[in-house]
PDB file of C-alpha atoms in Angstrom:
ATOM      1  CA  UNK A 152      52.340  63.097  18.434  1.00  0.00           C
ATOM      2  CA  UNK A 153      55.143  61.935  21.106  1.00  0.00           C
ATOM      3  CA  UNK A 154      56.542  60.184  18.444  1.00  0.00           C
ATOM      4  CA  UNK A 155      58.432  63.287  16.593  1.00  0.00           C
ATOM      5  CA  UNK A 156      58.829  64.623  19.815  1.00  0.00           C
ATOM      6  CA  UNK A 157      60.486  61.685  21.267  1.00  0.00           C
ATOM      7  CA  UNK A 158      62.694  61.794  17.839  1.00  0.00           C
ATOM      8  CA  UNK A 159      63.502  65.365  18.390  1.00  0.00           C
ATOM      9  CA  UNK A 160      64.988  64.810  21.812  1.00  0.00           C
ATOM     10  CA  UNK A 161      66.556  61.223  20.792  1.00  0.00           C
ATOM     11  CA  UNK A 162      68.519  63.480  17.987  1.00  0.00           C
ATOM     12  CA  UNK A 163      69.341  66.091  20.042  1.00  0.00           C
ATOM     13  CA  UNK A 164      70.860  63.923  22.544  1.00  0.00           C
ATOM     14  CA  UNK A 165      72.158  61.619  20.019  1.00  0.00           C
ATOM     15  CA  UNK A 166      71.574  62.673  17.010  1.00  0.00           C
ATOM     16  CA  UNK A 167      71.011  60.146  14.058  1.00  0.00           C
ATOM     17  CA  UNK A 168      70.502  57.003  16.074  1.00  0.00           C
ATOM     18  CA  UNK A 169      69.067  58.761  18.949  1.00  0.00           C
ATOM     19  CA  UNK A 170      66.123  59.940  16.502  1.00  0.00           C
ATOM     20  CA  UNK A 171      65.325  56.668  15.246  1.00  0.00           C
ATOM     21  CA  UNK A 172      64.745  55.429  18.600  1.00  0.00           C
ATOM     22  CA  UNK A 173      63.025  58.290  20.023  1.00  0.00           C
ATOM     23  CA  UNK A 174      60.564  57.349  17.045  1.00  0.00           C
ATOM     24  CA  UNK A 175      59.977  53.886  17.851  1.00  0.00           C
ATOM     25  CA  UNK A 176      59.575  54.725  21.515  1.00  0.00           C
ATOM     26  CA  UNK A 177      57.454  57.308  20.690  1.00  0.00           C
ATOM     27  CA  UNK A 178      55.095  55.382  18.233  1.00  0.00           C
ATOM     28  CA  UNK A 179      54.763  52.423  21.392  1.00  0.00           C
ATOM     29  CA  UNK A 180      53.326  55.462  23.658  1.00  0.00           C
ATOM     30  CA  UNK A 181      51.162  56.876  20.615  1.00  0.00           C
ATOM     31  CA  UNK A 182      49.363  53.229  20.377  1.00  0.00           C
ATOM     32  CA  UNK A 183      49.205  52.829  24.290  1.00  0.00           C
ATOM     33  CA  UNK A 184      47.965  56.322  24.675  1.00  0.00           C
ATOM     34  CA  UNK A 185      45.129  55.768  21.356  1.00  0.00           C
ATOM     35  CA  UNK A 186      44.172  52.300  22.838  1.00  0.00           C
ATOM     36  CA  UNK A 187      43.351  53.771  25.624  1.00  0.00           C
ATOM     37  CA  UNK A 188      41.648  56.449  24.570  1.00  0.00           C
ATOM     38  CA  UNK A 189      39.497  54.119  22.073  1.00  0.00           C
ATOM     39  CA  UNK A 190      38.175  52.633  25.382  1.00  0.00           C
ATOM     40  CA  UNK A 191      37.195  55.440  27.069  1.00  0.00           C
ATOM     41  CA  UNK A 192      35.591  57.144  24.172  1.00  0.00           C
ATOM     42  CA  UNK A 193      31.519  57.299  24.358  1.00  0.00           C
ATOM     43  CA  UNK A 194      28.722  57.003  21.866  1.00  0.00           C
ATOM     44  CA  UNK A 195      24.751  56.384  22.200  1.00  0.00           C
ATOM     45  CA  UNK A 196      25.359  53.450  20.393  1.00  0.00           C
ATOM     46  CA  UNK A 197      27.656  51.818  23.095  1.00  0.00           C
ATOM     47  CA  UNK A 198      24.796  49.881  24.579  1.00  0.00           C
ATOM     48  CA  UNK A 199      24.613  47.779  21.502  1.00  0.00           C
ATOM     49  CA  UNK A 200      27.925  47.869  20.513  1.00  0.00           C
ATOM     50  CA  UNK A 201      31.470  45.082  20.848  1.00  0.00           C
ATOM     51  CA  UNK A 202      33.669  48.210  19.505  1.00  0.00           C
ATOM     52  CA  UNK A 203      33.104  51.922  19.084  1.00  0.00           C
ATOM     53  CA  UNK A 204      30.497  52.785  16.313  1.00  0.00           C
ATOM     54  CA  UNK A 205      29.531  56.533  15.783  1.00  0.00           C
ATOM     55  CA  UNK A 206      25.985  57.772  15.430  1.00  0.00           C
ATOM     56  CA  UNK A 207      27.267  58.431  11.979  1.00  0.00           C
ATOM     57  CA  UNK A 208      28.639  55.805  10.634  1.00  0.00           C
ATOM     58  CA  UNK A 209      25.966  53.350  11.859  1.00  0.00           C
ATOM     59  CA  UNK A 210      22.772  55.990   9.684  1.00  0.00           C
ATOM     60  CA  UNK A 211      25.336  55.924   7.067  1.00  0.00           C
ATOM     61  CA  UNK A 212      25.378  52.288   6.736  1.00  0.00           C
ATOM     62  CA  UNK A 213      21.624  51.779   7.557  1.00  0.00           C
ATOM     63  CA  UNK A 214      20.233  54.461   4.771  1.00  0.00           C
ATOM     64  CA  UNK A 215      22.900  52.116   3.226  1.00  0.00           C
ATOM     65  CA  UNK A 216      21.052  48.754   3.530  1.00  0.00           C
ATOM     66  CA  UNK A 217      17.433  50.452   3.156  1.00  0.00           C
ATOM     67  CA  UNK A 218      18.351  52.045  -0.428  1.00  0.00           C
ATOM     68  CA  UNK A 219      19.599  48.218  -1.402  1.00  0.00           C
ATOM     69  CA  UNK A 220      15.971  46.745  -0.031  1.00  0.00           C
ATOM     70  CA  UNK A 221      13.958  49.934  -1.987  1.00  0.00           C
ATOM     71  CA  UNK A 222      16.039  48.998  -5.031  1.00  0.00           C
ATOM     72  CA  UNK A 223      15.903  45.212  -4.986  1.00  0.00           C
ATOM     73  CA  UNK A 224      12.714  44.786  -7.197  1.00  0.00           C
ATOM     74  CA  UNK A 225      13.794  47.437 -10.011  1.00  0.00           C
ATOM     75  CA  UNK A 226      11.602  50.465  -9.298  1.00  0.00           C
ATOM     76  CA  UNK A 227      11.786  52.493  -6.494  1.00  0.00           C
ATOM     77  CA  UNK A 228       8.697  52.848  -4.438  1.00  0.00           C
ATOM     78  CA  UNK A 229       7.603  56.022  -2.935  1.00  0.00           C
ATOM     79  CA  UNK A 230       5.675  54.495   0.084  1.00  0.00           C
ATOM     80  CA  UNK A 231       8.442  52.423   0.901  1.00  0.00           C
ATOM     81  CA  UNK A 232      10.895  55.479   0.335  1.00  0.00           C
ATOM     82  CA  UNK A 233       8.518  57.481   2.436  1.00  0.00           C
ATOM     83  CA  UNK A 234       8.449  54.463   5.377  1.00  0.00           C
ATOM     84  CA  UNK A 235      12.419  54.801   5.771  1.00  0.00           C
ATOM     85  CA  UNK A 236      12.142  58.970   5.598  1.00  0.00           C
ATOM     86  CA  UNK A 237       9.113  59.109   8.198  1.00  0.00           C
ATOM     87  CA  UNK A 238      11.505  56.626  10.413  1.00  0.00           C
ATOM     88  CA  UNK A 239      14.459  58.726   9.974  1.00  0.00           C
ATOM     89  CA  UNK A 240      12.457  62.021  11.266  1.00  0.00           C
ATOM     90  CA  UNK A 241      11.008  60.454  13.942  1.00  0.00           C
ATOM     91  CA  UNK A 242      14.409  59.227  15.381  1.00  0.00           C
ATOM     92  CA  UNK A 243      16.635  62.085  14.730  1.00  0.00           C
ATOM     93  CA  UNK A 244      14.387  65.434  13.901  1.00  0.00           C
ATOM     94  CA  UNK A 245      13.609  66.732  10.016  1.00  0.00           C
ATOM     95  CA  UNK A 246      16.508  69.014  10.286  1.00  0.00           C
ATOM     96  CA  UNK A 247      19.586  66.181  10.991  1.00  0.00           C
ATOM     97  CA  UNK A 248      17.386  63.295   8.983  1.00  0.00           C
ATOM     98  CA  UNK A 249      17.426  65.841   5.565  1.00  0.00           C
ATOM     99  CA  UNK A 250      21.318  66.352   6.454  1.00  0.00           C
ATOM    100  CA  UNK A 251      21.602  62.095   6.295  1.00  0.00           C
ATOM    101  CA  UNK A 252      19.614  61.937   3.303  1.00  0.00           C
ATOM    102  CA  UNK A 253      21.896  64.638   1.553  1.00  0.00           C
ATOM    103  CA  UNK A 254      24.940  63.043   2.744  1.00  0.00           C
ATOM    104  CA  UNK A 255      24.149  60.075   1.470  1.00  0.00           C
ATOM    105  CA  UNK A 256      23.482  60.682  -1.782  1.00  0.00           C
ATOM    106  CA  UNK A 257      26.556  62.594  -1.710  1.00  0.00           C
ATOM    107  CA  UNK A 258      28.212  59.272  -0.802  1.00  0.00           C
ATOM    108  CA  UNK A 259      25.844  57.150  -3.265  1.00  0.00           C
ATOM    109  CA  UNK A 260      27.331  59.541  -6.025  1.00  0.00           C
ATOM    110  CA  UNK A 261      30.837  58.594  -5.627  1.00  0.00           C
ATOM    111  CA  UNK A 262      30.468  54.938  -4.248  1.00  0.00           C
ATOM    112  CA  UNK A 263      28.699  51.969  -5.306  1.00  0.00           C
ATOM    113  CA  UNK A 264      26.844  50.563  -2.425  1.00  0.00           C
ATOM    114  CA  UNK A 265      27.953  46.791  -1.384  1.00  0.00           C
ATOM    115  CA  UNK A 266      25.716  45.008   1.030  1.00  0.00           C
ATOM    116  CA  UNK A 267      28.369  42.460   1.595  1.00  0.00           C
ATOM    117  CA  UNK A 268      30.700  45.363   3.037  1.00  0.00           C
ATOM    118  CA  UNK A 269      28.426  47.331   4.823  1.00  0.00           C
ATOM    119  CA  UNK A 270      27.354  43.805   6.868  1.00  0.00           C
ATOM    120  CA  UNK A 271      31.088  43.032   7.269  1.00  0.00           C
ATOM    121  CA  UNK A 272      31.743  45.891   8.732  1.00  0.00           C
ATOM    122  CA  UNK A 273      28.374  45.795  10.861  1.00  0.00           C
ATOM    123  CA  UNK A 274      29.488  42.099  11.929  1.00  0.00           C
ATOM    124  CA  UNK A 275      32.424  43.613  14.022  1.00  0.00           C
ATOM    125  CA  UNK A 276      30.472  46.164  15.868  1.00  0.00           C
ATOM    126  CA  UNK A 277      27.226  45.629  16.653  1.00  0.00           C
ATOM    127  CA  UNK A 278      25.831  42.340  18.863  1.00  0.00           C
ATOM    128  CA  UNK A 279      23.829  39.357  16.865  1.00  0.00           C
ATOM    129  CA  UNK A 280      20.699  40.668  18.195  1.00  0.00           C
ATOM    130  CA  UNK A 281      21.002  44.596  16.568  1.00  0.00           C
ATOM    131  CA  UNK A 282      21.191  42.439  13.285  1.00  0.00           C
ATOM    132  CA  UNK A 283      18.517  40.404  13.446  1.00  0.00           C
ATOM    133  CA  UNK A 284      16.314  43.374  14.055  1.00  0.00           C
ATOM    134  CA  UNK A 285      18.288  45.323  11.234  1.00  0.00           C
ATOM    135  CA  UNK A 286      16.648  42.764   8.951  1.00  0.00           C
ATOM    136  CA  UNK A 287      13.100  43.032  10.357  1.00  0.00           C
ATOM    137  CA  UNK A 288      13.289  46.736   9.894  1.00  0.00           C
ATOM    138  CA  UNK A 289      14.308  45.861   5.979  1.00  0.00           C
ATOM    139  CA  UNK A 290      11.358  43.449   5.947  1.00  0.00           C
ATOM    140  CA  UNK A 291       8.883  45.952   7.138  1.00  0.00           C
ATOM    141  CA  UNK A 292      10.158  48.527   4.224  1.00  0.00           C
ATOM    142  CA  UNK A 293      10.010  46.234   1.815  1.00  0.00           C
ATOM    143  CA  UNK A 294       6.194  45.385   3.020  1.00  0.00           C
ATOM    144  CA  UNK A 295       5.682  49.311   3.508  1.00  0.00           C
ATOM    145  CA  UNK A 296       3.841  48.876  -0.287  1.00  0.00           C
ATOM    146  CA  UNK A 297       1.862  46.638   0.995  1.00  0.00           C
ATOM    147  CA  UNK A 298       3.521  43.145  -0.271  1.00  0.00           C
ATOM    148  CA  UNK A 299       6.858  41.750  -0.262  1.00  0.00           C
ATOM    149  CA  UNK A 300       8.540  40.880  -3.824  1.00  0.00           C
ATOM    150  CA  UNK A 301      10.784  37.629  -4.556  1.00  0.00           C
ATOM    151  CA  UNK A 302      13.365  40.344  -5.313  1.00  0.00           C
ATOM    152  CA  UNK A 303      12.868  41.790  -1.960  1.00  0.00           C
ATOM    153  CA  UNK A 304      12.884  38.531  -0.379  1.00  0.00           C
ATOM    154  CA  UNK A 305      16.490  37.220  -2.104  1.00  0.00           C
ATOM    155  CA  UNK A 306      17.930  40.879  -1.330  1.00  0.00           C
ATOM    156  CA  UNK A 307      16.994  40.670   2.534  1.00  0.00           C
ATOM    157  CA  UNK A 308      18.069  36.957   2.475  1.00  0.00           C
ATOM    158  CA  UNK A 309      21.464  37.683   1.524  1.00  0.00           C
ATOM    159  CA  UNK A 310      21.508  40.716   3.943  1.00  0.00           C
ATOM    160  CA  UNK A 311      20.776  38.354   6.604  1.00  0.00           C
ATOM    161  CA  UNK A 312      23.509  35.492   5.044  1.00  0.00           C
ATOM    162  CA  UNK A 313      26.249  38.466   5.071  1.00  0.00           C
ATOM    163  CA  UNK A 314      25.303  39.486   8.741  1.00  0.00           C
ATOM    164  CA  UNK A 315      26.061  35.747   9.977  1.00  0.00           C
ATOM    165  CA  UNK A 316      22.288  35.089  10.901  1.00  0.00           C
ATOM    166  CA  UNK A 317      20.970  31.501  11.667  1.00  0.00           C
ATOM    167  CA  UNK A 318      18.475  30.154   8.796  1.00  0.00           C
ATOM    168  CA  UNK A 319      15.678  29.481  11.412  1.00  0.00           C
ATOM    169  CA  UNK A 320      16.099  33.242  12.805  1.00  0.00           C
ATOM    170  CA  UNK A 321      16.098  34.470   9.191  1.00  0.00           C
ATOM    171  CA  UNK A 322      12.827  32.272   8.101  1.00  0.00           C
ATOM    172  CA  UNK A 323      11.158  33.308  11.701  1.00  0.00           C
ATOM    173  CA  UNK A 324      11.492  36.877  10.766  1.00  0.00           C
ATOM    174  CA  UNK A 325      10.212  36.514   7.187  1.00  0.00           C
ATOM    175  CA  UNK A 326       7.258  34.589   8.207  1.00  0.00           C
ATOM    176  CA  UNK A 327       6.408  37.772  10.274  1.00  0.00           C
ATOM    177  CA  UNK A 328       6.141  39.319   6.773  1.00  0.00           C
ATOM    178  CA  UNK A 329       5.405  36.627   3.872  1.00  0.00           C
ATOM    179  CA  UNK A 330       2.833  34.238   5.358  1.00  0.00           C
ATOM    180  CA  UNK A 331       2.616  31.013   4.281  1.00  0.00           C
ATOM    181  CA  UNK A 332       0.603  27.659   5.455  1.00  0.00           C
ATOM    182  CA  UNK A 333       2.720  26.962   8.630  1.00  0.00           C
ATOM    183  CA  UNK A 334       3.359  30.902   9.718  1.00  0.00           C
ATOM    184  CA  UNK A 335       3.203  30.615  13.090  1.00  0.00           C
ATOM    185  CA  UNK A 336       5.240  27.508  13.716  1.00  0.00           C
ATOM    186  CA  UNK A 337       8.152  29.098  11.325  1.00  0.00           C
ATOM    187  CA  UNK A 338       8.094  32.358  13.732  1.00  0.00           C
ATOM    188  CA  UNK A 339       8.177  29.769  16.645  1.00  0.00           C
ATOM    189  CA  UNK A 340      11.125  28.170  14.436  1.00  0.00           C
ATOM    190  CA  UNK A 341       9.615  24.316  14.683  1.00  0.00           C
ATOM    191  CA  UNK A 342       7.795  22.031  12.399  1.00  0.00           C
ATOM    192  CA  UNK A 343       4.293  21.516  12.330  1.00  0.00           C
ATOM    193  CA  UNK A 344       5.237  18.005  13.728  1.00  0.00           C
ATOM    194  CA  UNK A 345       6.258  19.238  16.767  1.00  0.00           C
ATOM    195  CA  UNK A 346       4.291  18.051  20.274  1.00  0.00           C
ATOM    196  CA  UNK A 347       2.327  20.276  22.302  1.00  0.00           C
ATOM    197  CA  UNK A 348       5.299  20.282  24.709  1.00  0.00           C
ATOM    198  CA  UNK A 349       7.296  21.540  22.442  1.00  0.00           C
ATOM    199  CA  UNK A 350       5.114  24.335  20.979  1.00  0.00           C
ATOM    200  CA  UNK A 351       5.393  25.504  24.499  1.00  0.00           C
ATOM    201  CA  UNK A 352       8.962  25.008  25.031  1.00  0.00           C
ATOM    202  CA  UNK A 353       9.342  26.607  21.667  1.00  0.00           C
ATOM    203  CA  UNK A 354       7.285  29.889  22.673  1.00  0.00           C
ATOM    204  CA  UNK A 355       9.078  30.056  26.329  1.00  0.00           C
ATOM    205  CA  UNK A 356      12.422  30.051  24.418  1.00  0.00           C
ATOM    206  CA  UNK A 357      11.365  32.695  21.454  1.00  0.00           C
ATOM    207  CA  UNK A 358       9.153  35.038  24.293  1.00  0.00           C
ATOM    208  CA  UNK A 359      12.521  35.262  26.041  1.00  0.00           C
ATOM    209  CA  UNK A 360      14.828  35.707  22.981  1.00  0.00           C
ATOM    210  CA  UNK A 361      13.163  38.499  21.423  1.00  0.00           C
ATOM    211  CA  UNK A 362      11.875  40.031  24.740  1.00  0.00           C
ATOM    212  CA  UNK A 363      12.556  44.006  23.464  1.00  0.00           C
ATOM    213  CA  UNK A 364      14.879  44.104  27.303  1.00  0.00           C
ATOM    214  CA  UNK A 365      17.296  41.683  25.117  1.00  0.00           C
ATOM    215  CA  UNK A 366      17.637  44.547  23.040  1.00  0.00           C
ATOM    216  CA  UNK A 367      19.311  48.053  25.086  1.00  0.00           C
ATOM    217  CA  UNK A 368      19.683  50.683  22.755  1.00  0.00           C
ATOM    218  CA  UNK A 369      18.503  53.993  21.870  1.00  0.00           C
ATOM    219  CA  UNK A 370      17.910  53.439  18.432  1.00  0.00           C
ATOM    220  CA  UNK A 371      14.042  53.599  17.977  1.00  0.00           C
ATOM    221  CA  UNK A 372      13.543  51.346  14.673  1.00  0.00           C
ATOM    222  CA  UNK A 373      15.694  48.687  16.819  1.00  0.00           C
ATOM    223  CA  UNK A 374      13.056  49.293  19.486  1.00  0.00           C
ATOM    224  CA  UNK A 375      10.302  49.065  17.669  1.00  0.00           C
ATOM    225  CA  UNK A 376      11.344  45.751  15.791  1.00  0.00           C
ATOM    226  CA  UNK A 377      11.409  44.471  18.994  1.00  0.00           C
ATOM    227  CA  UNK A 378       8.932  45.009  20.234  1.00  0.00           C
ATOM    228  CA  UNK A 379       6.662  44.107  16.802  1.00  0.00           C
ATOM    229  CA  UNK A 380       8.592  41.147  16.514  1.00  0.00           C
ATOM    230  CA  UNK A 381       7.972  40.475  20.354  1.00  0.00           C
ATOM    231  CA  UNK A 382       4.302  40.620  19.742  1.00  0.00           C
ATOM    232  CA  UNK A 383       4.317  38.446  16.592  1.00  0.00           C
ATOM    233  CA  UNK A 384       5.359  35.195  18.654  1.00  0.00           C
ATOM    234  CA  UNK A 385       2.772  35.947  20.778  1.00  0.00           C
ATOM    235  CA  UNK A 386       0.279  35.815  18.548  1.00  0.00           C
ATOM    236  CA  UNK A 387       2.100  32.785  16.614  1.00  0.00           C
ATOM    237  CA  UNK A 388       1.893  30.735  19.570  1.00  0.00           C
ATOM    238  CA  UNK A 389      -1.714  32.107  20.216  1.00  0.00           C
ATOM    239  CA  UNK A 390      -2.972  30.601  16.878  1.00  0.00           C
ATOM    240  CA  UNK A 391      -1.336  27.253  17.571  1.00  0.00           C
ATOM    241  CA  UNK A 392      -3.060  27.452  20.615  1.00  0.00           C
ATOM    242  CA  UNK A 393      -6.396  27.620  19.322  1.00  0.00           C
ATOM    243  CA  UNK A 394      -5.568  25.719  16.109  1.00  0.00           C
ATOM    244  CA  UNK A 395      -4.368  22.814  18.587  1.00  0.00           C
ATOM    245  CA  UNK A 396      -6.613  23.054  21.858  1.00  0.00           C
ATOM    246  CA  UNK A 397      -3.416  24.222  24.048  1.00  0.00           C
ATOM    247  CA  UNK A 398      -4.592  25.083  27.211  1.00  0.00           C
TER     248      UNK A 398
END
C-alpha cells in the first residue's frame, strides 16, 4: 500500500503534517496504480464483457437467474433442474459444476435472490447481446418440461425488463418458445401486415443480428442460444415464405 508508506516517510521527514500528506499522495498512486491494473487484468469472459467480470461471479449470477425461472411457477421441476445441471457439466466439467451448485446454495442460504440486482449488476458488464441470449437460455429451461407457464412467462419478462431489453427483442425470443398465430412474423419482429419487401428486409436485418459471429464468447449456453435462435429466423422467414409465395 504506498499510501502508509508514503505516510511513514512524510512523518519521518516531517512528522505530523508530513504524514498526512504522504497519505494523500500515496492514496492518488494506489488508485493510478489499481486503475491500471483493472485494465490489464484478464478473464475468458473479456470477449463479452464492457468491464472485468470473473468466471465466478458471472455462474454465480446465472445459477442465480435459472433458480428464479425453475421457481417462478411454484414447484420446482426436476427436468428443468436437470436441463440447467446437464448445461453446467457440459461447460465446466462435473467436478467444478457440483462445486457451483454447492456454492450456491451456500449463498441461497444466507441471501435472498433479487432478479432486479443480479440484472443491474449484469447491465454494467456484459454487452446487450450476452443478455438477450441470457433470456433465451431462461426460456429454453423453462420449456425443458416440455411447456412454458404464465408464471414462467411474467418471471422471464421482467428478467428481460430489468436487463434493458427492447419489447420486440423480448416478444421475438418468446415466440421461439410460446407459439402463437403470427410466430414467425413476431421472431421476424413485424406485423402480419407487413409487404413482401419487408418480410425480406425484416429477415436480412434479424439473419445478421443474431448471426452466432455477433456473439464472441466462450460461454457455451451463449453459443448455443445463438446459434438456436439463429436457426429459428430461418425457419420463421421460411414459413412466411411458403405461407406467402416468396420466391
Amino acid at each position: 500500500m504506498l499510501k502508509w508508506l508514503f505516510a511513514i516517510i512524510g512523518s519521518v521527514f516531517y512528522k505530523i503534517p508530513g504524514g498526512i500528506a504522504g497519505f494523500f499522495i500515496g492514496s492518488l498512486l494506489d488508485n493510478l496504480v489499481g486503475t491500471k491494473a483493472n485494465k490489464s487484468r484478464g478473464s475468458v469472459f473479456n470477449d463479452m464483457t464492457r468491464q472485468s467480470v470473473s468466471p465466478a461471479d458471472f455462474e454465480m449470477q446465472l445459477i442465480s437467474l435459472c433458480s428464479i425461472v425453475i421457481k417462478a411457477d411454484g414447484k420446482v421441476s426436476k427436468t428443468e433442474l436437470d436441463y440447467v445441471r446437464q448445461y453446467f457439466v457440459q461447460t465446466y466439467g462435473k467436478e467444478k459444476a457440483n462445486a457451483i451448485f454447492r456454492t450456491f446454495n451456500e449463498v441461497n442460504k444466507k441471501h435472498e435472490i433479487s432478479a432486479k440486482r443480479i440484472c443491474y449488476y449484469l447491465n454494467q458488464r456484459v454487452r446487450y447481446e450476452v443478455r438477450l441470449q441470457l433470456v433465451h437460455f431462461l426460456f429454453g429451461i423453462a420449456q425443458a418440461d416440455g411447456s412454458v407457464t404464465a408464471a414462467e412467462v411474467e418471471v422471464i419478462r421482467d428478467i428481460a425488463a430489468y436487463f434493458k431489453l427492447g419489447k420486440r427483442d423480448y416478444e421475438s425470443v418468446k415466440a421461439m418458445f410460446v407459439a402463437s398465430a403470427d410466430t414467425a412474423y413476431k421472431i421476424l419482429e413485424i406485423d402480419k401486415s407487413a409487404t413482401d419487401d419487408e418480410v425480406k428486409k425484416a429477415y436480412r436485418s434479424m439473419a445478421k443480428k443474431y448471426h452466432p459471429d455477433k456473439v464472441v464468447t466462450q460461454n457455451e449456453a451463449i453459443k448455443k442460444g445463438a446459434e438456436e435462435k439463429f436457426k429459428e429466423v430461418q425457419k420463421a422467414y421460411e414459413t412466411i415464405q411458403k405461407e406467402r409465395g416468396i420466391s
